[in-house]
PDB file of C-alpha atoms in Angstrom:
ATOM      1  CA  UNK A   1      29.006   1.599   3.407  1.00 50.00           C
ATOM      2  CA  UNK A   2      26.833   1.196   6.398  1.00 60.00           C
ATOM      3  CA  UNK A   3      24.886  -1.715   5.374  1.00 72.00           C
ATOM      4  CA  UNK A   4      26.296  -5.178   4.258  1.00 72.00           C
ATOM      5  CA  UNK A   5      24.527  -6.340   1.258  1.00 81.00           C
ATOM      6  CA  UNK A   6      26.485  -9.611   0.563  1.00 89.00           C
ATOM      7  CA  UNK A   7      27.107 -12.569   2.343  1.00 92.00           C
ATOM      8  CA  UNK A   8      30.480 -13.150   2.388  1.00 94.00           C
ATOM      9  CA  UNK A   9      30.538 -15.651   4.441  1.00 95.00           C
ATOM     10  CA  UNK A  10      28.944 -18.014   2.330  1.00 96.00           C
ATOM     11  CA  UNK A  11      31.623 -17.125  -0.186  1.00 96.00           C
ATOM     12  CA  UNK A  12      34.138 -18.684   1.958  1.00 98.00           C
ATOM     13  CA  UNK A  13      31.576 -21.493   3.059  1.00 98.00           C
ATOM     14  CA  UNK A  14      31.007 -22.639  -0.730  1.00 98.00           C
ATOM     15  CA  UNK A  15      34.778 -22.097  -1.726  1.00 97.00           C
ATOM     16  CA  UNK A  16      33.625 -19.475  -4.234  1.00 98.00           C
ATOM     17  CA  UNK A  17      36.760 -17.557  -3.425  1.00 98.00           C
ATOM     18  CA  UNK A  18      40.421 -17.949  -2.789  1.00 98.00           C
ATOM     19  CA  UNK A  19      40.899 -15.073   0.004  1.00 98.00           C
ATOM     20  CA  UNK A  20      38.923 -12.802   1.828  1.00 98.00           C
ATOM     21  CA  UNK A  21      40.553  -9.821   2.853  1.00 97.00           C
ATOM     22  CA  UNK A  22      37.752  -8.579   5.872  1.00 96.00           C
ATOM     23  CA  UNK A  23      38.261  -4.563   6.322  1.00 95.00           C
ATOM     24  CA  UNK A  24      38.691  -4.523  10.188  1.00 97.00           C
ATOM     25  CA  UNK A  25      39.892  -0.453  11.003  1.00 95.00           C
ATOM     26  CA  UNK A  26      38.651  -0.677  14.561  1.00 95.00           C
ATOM     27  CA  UNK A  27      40.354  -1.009  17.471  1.00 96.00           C
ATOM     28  CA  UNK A  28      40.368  -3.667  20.378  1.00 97.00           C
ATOM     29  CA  UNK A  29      38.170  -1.338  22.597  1.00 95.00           C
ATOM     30  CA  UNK A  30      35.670  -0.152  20.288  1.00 94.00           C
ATOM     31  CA  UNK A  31      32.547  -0.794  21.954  1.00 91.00           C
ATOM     32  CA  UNK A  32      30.043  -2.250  19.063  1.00 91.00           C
ATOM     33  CA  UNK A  33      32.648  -3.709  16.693  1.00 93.00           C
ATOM     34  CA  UNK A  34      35.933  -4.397  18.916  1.00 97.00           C
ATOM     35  CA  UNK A  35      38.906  -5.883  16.921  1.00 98.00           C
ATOM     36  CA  UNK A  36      39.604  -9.298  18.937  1.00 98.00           C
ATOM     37  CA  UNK A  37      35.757  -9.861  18.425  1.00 98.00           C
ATOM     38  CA  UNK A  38      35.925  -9.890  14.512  1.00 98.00           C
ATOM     39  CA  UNK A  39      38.983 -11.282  14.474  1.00 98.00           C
ATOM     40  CA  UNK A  40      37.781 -14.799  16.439  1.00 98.00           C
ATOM     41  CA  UNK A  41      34.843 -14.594  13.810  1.00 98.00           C
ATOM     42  CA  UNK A  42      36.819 -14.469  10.840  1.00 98.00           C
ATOM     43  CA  UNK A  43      39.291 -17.090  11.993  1.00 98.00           C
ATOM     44  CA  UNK A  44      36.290 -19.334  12.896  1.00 98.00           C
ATOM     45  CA  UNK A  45      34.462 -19.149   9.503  1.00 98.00           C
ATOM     46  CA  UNK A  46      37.388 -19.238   7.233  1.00 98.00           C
ATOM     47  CA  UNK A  47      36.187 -22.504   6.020  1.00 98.00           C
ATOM     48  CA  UNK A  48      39.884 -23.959   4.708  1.00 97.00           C
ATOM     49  CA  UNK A  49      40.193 -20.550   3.096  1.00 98.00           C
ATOM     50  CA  UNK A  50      42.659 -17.646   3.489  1.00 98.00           C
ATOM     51  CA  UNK A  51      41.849 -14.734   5.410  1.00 99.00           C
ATOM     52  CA  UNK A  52      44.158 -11.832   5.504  1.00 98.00           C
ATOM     53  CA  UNK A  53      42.954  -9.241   7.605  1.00 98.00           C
ATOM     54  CA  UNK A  54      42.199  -5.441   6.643  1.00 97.00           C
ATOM     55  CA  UNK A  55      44.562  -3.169   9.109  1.00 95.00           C
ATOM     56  CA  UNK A  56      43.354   0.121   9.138  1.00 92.00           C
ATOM     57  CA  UNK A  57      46.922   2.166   8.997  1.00 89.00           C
ATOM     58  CA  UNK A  58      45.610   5.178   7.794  1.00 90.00           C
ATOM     59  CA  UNK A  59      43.703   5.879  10.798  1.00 90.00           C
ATOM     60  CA  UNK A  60      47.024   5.769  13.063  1.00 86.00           C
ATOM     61  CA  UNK A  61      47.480   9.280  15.094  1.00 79.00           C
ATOM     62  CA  UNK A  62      43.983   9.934  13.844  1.00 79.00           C
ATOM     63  CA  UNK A  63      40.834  11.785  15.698  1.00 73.00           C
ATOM     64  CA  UNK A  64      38.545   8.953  14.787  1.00 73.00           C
ATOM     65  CA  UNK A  65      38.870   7.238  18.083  1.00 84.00           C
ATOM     66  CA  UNK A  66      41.421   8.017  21.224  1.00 87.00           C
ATOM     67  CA  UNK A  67      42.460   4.702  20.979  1.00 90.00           C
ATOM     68  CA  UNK A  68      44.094   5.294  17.237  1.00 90.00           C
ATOM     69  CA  UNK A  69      46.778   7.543  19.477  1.00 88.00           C
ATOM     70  CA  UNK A  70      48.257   4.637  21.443  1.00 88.00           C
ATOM     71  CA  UNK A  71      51.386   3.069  19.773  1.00 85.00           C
ATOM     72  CA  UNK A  72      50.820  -0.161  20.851  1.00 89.00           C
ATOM     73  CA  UNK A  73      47.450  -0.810  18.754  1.00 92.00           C
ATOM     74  CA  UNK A  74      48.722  -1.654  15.634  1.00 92.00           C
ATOM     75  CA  UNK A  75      51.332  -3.786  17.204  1.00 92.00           C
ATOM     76  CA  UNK A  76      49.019  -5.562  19.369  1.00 95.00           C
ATOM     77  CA  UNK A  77      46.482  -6.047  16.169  1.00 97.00           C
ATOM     78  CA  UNK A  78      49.738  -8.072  14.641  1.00 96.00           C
ATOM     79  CA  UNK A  79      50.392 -10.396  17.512  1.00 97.00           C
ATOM     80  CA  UNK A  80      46.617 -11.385  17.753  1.00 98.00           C
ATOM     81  CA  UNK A  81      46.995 -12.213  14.274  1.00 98.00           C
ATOM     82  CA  UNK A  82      49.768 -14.281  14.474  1.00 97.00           C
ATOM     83  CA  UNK A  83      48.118 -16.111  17.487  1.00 98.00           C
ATOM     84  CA  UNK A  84      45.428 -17.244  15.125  1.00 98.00           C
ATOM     85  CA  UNK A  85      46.737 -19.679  12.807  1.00 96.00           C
ATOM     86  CA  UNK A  86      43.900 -19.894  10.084  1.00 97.00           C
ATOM     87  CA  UNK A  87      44.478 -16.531   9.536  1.00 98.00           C
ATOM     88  CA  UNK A  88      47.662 -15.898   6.774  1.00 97.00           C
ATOM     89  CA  UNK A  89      48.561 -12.297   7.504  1.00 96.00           C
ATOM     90  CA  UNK A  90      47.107  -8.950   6.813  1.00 95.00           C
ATOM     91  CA  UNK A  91      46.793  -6.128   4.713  1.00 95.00           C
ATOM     92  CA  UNK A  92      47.437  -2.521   5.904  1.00 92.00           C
ATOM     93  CA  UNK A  93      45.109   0.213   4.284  1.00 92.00           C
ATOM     94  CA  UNK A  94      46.641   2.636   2.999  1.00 87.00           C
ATOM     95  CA  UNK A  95      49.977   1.722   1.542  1.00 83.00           C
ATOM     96  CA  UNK A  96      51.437   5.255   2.226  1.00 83.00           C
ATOM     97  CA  UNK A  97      50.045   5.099   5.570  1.00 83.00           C
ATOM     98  CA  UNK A  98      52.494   2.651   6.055  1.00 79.00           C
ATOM     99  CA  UNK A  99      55.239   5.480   6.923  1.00 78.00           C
ATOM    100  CA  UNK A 100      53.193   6.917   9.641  1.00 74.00           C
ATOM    101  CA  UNK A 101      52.883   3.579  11.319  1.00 76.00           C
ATOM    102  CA  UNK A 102      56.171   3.561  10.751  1.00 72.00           C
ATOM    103  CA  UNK A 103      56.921   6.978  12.379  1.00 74.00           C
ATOM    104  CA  UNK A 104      54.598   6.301  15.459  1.00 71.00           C
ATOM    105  CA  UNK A 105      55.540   2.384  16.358  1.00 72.00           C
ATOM    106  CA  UNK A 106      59.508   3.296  16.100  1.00 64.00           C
ATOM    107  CA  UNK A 107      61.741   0.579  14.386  1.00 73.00           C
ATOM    108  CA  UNK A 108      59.192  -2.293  15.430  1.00 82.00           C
ATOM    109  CA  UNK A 109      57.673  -3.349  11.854  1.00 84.00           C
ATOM    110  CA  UNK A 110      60.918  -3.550  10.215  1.00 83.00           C
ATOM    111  CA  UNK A 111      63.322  -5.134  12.729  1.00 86.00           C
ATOM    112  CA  UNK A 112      60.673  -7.134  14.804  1.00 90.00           C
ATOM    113  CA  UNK A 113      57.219  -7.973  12.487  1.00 92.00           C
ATOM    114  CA  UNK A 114      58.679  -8.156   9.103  1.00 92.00           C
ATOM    115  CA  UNK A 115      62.747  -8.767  10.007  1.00 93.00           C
ATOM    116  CA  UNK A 116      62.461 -11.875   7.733  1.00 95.00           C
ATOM    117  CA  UNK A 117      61.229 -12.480   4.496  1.00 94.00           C
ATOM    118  CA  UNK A 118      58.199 -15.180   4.141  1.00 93.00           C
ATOM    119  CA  UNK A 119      56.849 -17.378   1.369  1.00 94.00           C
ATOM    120  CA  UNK A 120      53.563 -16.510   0.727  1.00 93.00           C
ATOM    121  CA  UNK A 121      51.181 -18.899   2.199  1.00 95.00           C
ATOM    122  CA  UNK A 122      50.062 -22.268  -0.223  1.00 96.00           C
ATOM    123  CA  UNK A 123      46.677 -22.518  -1.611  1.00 97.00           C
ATOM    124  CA  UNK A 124      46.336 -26.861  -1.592  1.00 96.00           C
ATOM    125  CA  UNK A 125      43.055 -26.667  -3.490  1.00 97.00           C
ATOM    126  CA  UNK A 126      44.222 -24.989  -6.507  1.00 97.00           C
ATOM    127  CA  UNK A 127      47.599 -27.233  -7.019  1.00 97.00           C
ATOM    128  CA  UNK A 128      49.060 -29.111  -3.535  1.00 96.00           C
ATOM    129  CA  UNK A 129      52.132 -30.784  -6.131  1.00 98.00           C
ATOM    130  CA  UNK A 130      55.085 -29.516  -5.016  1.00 98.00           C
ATOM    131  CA  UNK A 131      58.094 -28.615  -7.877  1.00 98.00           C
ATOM    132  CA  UNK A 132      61.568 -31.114  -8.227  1.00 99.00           C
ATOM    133  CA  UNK A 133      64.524 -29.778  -6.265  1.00 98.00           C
ATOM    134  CA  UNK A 134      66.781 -27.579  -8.179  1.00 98.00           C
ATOM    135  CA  UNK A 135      69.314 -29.515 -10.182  1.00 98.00           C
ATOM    136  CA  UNK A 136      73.119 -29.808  -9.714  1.00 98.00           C
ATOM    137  CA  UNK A 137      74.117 -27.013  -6.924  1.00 99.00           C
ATOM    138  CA  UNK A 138      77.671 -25.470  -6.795  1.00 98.00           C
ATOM    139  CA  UNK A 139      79.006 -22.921  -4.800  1.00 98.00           C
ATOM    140  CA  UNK A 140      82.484 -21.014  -4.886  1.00 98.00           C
ATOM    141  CA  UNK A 141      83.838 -18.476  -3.093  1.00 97.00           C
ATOM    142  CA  UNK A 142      85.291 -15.427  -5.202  1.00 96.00           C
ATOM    143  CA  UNK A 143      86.377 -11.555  -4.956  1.00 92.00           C
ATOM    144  CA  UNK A 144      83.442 -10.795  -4.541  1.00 94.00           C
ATOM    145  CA  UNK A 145      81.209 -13.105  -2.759  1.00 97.00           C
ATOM    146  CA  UNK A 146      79.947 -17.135  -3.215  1.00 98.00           C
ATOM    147  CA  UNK A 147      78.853 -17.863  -5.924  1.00 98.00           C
ATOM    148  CA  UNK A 148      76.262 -20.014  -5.851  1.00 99.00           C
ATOM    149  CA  UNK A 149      74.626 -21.948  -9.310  1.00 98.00           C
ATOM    150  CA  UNK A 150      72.295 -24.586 -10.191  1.00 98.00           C
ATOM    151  CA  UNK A 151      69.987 -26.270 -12.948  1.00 98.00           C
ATOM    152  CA  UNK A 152      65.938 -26.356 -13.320  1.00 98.00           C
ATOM    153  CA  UNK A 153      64.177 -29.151 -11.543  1.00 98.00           C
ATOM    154  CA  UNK A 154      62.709 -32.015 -13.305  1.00 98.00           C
ATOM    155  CA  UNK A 155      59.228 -31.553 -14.463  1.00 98.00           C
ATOM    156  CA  UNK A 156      57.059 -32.310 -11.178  1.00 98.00           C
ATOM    157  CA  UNK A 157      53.935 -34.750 -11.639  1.00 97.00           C
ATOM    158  CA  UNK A 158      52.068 -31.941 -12.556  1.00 96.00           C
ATOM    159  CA  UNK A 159      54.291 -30.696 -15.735  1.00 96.00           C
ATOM    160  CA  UNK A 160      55.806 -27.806 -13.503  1.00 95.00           C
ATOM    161  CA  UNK A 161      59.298 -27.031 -12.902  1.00 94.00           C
ATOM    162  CA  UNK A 162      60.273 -24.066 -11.347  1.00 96.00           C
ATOM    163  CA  UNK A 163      59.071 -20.210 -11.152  1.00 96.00           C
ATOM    164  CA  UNK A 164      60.981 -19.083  -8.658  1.00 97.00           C
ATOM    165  CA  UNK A 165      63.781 -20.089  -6.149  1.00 98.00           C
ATOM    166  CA  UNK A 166      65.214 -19.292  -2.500  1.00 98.00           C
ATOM    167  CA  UNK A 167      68.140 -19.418  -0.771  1.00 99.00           C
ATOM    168  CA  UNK A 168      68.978 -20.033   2.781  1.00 99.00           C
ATOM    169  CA  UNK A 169      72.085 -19.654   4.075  1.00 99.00           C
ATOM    170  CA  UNK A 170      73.428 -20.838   7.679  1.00 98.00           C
ATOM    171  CA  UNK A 171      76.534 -20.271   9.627  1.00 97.00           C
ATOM    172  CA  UNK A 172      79.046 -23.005  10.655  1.00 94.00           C
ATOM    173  CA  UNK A 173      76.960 -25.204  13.566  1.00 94.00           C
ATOM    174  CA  UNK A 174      73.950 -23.952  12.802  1.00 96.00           C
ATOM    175  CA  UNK A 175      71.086 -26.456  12.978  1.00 96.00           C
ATOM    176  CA  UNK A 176      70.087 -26.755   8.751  1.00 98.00           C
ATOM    177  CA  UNK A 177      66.591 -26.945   7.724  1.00 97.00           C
ATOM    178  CA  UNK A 178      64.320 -24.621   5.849  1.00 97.00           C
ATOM    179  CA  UNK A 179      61.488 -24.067   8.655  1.00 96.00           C
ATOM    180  CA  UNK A 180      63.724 -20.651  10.398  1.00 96.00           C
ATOM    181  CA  UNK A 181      62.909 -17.507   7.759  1.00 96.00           C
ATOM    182  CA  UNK A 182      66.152 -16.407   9.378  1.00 96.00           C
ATOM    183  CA  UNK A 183      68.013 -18.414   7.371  1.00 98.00           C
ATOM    184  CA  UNK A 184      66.442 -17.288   3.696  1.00 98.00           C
ATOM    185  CA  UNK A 185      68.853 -15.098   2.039  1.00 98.00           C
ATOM    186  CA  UNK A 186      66.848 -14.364  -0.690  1.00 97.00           C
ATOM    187  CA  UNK A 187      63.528 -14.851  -2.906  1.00 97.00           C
ATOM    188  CA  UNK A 188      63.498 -14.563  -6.606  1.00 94.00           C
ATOM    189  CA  UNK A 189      60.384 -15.535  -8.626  1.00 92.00           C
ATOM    190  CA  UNK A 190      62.414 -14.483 -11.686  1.00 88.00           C
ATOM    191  CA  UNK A 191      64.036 -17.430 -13.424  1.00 82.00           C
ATOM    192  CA  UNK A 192      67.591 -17.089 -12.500  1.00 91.00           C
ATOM    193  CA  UNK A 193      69.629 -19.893 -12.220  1.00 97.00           C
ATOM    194  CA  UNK A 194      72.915 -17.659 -10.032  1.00 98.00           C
ATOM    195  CA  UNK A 195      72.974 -15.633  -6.896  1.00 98.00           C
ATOM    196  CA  UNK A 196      75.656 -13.794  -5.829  1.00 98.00           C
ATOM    197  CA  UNK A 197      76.245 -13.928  -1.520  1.00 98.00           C
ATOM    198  CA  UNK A 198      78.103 -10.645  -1.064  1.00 98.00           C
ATOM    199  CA  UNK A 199      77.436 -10.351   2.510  1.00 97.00           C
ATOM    200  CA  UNK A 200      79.535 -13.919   3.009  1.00 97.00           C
ATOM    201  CA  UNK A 201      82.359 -13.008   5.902  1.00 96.00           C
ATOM    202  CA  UNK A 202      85.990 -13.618   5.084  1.00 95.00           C
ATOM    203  CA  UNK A 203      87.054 -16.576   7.190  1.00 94.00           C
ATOM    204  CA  UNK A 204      83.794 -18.050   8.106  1.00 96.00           C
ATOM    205  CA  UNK A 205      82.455 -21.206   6.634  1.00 98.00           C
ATOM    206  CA  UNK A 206      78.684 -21.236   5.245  1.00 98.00           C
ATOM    207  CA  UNK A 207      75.969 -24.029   4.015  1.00 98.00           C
ATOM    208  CA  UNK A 208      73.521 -22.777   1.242  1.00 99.00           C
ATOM    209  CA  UNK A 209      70.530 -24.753   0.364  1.00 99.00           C
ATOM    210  CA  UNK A 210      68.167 -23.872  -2.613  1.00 99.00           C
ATOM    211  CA  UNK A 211      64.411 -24.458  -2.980  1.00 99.00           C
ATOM    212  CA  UNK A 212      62.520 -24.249  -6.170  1.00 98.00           C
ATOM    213  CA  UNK A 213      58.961 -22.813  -5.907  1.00 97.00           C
ATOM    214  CA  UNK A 214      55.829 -23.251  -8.773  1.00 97.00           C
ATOM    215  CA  UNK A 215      53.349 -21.033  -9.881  1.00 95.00           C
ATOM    216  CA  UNK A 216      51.465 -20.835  -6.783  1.00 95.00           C
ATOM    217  CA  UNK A 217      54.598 -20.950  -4.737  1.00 96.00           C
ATOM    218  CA  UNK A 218      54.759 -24.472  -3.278  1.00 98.00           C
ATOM    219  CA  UNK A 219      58.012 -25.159  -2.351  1.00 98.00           C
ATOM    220  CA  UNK A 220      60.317 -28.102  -3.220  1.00 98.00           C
ATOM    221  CA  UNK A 221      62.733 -30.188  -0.971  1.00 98.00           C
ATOM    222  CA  UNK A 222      65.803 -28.350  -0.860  1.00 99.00           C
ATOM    223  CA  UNK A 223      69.241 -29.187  -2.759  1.00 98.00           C
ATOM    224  CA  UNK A 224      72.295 -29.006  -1.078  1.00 97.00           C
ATOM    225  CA  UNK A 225      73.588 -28.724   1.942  1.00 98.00           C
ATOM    226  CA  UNK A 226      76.784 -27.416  -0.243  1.00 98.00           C
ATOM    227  CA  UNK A 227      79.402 -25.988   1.919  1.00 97.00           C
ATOM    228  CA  UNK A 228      81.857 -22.969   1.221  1.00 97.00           C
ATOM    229  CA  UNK A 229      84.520 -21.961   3.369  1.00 96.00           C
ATOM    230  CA  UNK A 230      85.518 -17.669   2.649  1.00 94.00           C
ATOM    231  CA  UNK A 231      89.162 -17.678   2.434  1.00 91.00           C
ATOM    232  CA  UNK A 232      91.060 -14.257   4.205  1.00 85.00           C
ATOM    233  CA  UNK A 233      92.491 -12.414   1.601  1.00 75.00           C
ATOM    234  CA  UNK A 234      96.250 -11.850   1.492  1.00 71.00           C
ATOM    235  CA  UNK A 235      97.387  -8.340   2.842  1.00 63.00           C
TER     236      UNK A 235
END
């Protein structure tokens, strides 16, 4: 693969695809293709479309290049990303790589990168109608845990109701609002209409909201606040 013979740029120009998913396994001081370079390209000529860049995991520890032995590439590859904000995330080749990166950057991808959950990012020009809020929220706090419950949304404008839901949950005081991934407890694109909060804290009062998401994972205003206070059980 040496030579390019596609433009894939024009893809993205003309809106021919969804995503592009650009394969760059170099580092930021490889001399004819470094990895901030490509990166400002791609975010420049994403046209309005997604771009999720190609991580290259697999070469991590590697011989390929000296620079593949310093920890703090693959990190540093994620924060330019995230600096960039018409690129949506990336994609790290291979998936069983992923350990090794794992191994070598310590406990930094799970309880710094990815400590949250995320949405996955909207696509407007395929369907920009968001779902109905979920209908008729409850929440009660039992042996074992809050249980929360609600109804499908109304059919939204566009005949949709809901394939998928999440909850957020927030402490007593805590500013609520469903911009903070902190505060998502859980996503479920299954069709469940319960969750079970087992982690709630006896003695500590909680909000929940709930969000519905569609097909292509637009996400509705939320229903609730509903509040729930954990009673201390009896000795």
């Amino acid at each position: 693969y040496a030579e390019l013979f596609a433009d894939s740029r024009k893809w993205v120009k003309e809106g021919w695809v969804d995503y592009i998913n650009p394969q760059i396994y170099f580092t930021f001081t490889r001399r004819v293709a470094p990895f901030g370079t490509l990166l400002d390209w791609w975010s420049n000529n994403s046209y309005g479309r997604h771009v999720y860049i190609g991580q290259g995991a697999y070469l991590v520890n590697s011989r390929a290049e000296a620079a593949w032995k310093n920890l703090t590439e693959i990190p540093r590859q994620i924060r330019y990303i995230r600096e960039h904000n018409r690129i949506q995330g990336s994609v790290f080749f291979s998936s069983k790589s992923l350990s090794t990166v794992a191994r070598s950057v310590g406990d930094s991808l799970k309880n710094d990168f990815y400590k949250y959950p995320a949405l996955p990012p909207q696509m407007p020009w395929l369907d920009e109608t968001p779902p109905n809020e979920p209908q008729s929220l409850t929440a009660d706090a039992l042996k074992d845990g809050v249980h929360l419950k609600w109804q499908n949304p109304l059919k939204a404008k566009d005949g949709e109701t809901a394939s998928g839901f999440v909850i957020y949950r927030f402490t007593e005081g805590e500013k609520i609002g469903v911009l903070d991934p902190k505060n998502i407890l859980k996503i479920s694109f299954e069709d469940y209409l319960t969750f079970i909060d087992t982690s709630a804290e006896a003695g500590k009062r909680y909000s929940y909201l709930v969000t519905a998401l569609d097909r292509l994972k637009n996400e509705s205003e939320p229903s609730g606040p509903i509040g729930v206070e954990i009673p201390i059980a009896k000795e």
